[in-house]
Short mmCIF file of C-alpha atoms in Angstrom, two decimals:
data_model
loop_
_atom_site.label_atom_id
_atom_site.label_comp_id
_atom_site.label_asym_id
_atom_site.label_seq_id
_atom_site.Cartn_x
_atom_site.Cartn_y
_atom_site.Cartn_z
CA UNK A 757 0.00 0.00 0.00
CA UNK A 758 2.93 2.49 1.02
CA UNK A 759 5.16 3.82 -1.19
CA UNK A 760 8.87 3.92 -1.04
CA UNK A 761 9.49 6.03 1.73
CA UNK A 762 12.90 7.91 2.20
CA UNK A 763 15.15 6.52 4.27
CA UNK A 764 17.32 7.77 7.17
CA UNK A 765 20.73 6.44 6.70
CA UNK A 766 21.97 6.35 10.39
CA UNK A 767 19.56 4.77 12.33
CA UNK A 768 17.54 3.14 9.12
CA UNK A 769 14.05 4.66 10.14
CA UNK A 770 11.41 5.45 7.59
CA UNK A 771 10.69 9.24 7.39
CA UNK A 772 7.20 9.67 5.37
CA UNK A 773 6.69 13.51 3.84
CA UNK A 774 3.00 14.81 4.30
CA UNK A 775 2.47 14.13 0.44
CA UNK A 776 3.00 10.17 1.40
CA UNK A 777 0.81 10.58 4.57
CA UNK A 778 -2.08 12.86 2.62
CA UNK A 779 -2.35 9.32 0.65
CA UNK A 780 -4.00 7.02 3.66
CA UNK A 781 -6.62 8.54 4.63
CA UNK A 782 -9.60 5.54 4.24
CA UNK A 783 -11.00 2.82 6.34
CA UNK A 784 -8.93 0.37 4.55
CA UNK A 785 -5.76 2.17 4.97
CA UNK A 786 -5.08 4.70 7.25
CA UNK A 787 -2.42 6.59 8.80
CA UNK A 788 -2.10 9.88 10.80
CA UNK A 789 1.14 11.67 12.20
CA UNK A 790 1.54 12.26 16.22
CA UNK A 791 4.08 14.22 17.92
CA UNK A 792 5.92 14.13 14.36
CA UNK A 793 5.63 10.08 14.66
CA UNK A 794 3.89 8.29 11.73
CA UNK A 795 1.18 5.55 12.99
CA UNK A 796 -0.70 3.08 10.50
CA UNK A 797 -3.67 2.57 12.44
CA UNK A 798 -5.52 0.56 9.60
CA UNK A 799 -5.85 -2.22 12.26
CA UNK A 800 -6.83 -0.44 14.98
CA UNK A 801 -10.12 1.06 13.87
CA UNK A 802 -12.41 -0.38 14.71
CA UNK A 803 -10.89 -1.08 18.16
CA UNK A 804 -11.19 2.89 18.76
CA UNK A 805 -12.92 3.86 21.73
CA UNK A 806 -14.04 7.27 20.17
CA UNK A 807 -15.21 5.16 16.89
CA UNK A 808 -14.15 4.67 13.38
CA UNK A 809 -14.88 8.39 12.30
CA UNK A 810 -12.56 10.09 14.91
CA UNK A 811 -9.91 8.27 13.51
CA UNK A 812 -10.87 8.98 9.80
CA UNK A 813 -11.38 12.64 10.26
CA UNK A 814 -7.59 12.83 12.43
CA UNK A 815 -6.61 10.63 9.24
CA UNK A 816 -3.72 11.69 6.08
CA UNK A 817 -1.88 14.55 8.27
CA UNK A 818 -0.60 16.00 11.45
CA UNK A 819 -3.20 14.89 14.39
CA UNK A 820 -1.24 15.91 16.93
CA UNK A 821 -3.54 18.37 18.45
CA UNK A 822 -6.53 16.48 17.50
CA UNK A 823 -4.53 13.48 19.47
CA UNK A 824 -3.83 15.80 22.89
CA UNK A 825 -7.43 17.76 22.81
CA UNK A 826 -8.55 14.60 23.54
CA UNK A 827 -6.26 13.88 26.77
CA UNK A 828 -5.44 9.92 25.56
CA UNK A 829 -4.24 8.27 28.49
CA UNK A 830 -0.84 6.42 28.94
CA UNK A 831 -2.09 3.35 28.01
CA UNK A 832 -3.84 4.77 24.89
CA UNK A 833 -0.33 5.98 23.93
CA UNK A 834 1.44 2.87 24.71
CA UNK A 835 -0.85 0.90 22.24
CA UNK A 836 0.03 3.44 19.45
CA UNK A 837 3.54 2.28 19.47
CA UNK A 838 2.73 -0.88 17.82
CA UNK A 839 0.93 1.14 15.03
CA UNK A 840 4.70 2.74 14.71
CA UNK A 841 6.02 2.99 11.66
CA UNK A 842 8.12 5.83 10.87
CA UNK A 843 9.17 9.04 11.42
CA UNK A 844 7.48 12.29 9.74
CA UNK A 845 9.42 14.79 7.72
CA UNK A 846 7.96 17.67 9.04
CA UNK A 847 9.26 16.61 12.40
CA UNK A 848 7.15 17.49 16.01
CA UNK A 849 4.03 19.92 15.95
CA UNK A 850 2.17 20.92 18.20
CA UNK A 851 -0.27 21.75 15.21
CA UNK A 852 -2.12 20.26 13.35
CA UNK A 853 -2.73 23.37 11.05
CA UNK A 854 -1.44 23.28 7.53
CA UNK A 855 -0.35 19.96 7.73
CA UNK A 856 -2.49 17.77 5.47
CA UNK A 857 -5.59 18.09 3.00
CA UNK A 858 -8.03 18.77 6.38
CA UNK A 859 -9.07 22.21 8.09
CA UNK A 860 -7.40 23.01 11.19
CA UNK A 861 -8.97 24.27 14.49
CA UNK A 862 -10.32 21.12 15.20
CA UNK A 863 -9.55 21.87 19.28
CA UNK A 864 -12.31 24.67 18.94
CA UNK A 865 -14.75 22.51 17.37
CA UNK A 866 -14.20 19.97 20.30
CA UNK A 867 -14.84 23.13 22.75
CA UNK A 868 -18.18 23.63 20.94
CA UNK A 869 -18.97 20.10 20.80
CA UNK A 870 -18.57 19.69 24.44
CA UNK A 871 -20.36 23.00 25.22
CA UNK A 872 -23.39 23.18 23.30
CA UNK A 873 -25.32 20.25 24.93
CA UNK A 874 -24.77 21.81 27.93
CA UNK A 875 -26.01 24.92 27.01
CA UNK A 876 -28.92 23.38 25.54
CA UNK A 877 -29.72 21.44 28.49
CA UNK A 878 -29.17 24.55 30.43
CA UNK A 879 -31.64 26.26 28.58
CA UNK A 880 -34.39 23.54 28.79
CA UNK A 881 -34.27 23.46 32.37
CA UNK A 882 -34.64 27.34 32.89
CA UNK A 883 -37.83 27.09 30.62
CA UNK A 884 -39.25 23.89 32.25
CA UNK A 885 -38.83 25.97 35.74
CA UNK A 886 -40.57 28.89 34.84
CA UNK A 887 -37.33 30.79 34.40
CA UNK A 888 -37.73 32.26 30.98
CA UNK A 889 -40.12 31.92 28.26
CA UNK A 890 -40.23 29.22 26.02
CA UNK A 891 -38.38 30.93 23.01
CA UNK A 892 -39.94 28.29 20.68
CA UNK A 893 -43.32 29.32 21.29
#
């Protein structure tokens, strides 16, 4: 599935530009960069506790903020090792911005995701207690 990769001379280790990543970014092959790591996580999908789709939308660039938005635990980074399998050009970043074919700012969409069923909920309760008026109405 991979193309030839370039290879580090000293230590042998596969370093994968963002043009090779961009490439794997389905359910049958997919790979995502962490902390400037590459992972093949193909196998792993549907063994993701946030689902498939997580994984597919963090898929074909830099996920590393997508990756510590989240707050994995230890263990959750100690599987990822076995899903090792090279280095990335681009090296460490703490960004996941400009670094592959999807839109950034993912961490504020997470925000907003967490937020507005609480807001929501918030809302219904004030109008179920008499609080303020039913703005549907």
């Amino acid at each position: 599935m991979a193309d030839t990769p370039e290879e580090t001379p000293v230590e042998n280790v596969k370093v994968y530009s963002l043009e090779e990543v961009a490439k794997h970014t389905t359910q049958e092959d997919c790979w995502l960069v962490v902390d400037g790591k590459v992972y093949d996580t193909t196998q792993y999908l549907e063994d993701h506790p946030g689902g498939v789709d997580v994984m597919l939308e963090s898929s074909g660039r830099d996920a590393t903020e997508d990756f510590e938005d989240v707050g994995h635990s230890k263990n959750a980074k100690k599987i990822m090792e076995k899903y090792y399998i090279g280095e990335f050009e681009g090296g460490k970043s703490k960004s996941s911005g400009g670094a592959g074919g999807k839109s950034g700012g993912s961490g504020i969409m997470t925000v907003l995701q967490m937020l507005l069923p609480i807001l929501i909920a918030i809302v219904v309760y004030l109008v179920n207690q008499g609080h303020i008026e039913n703005p549907l109405k």
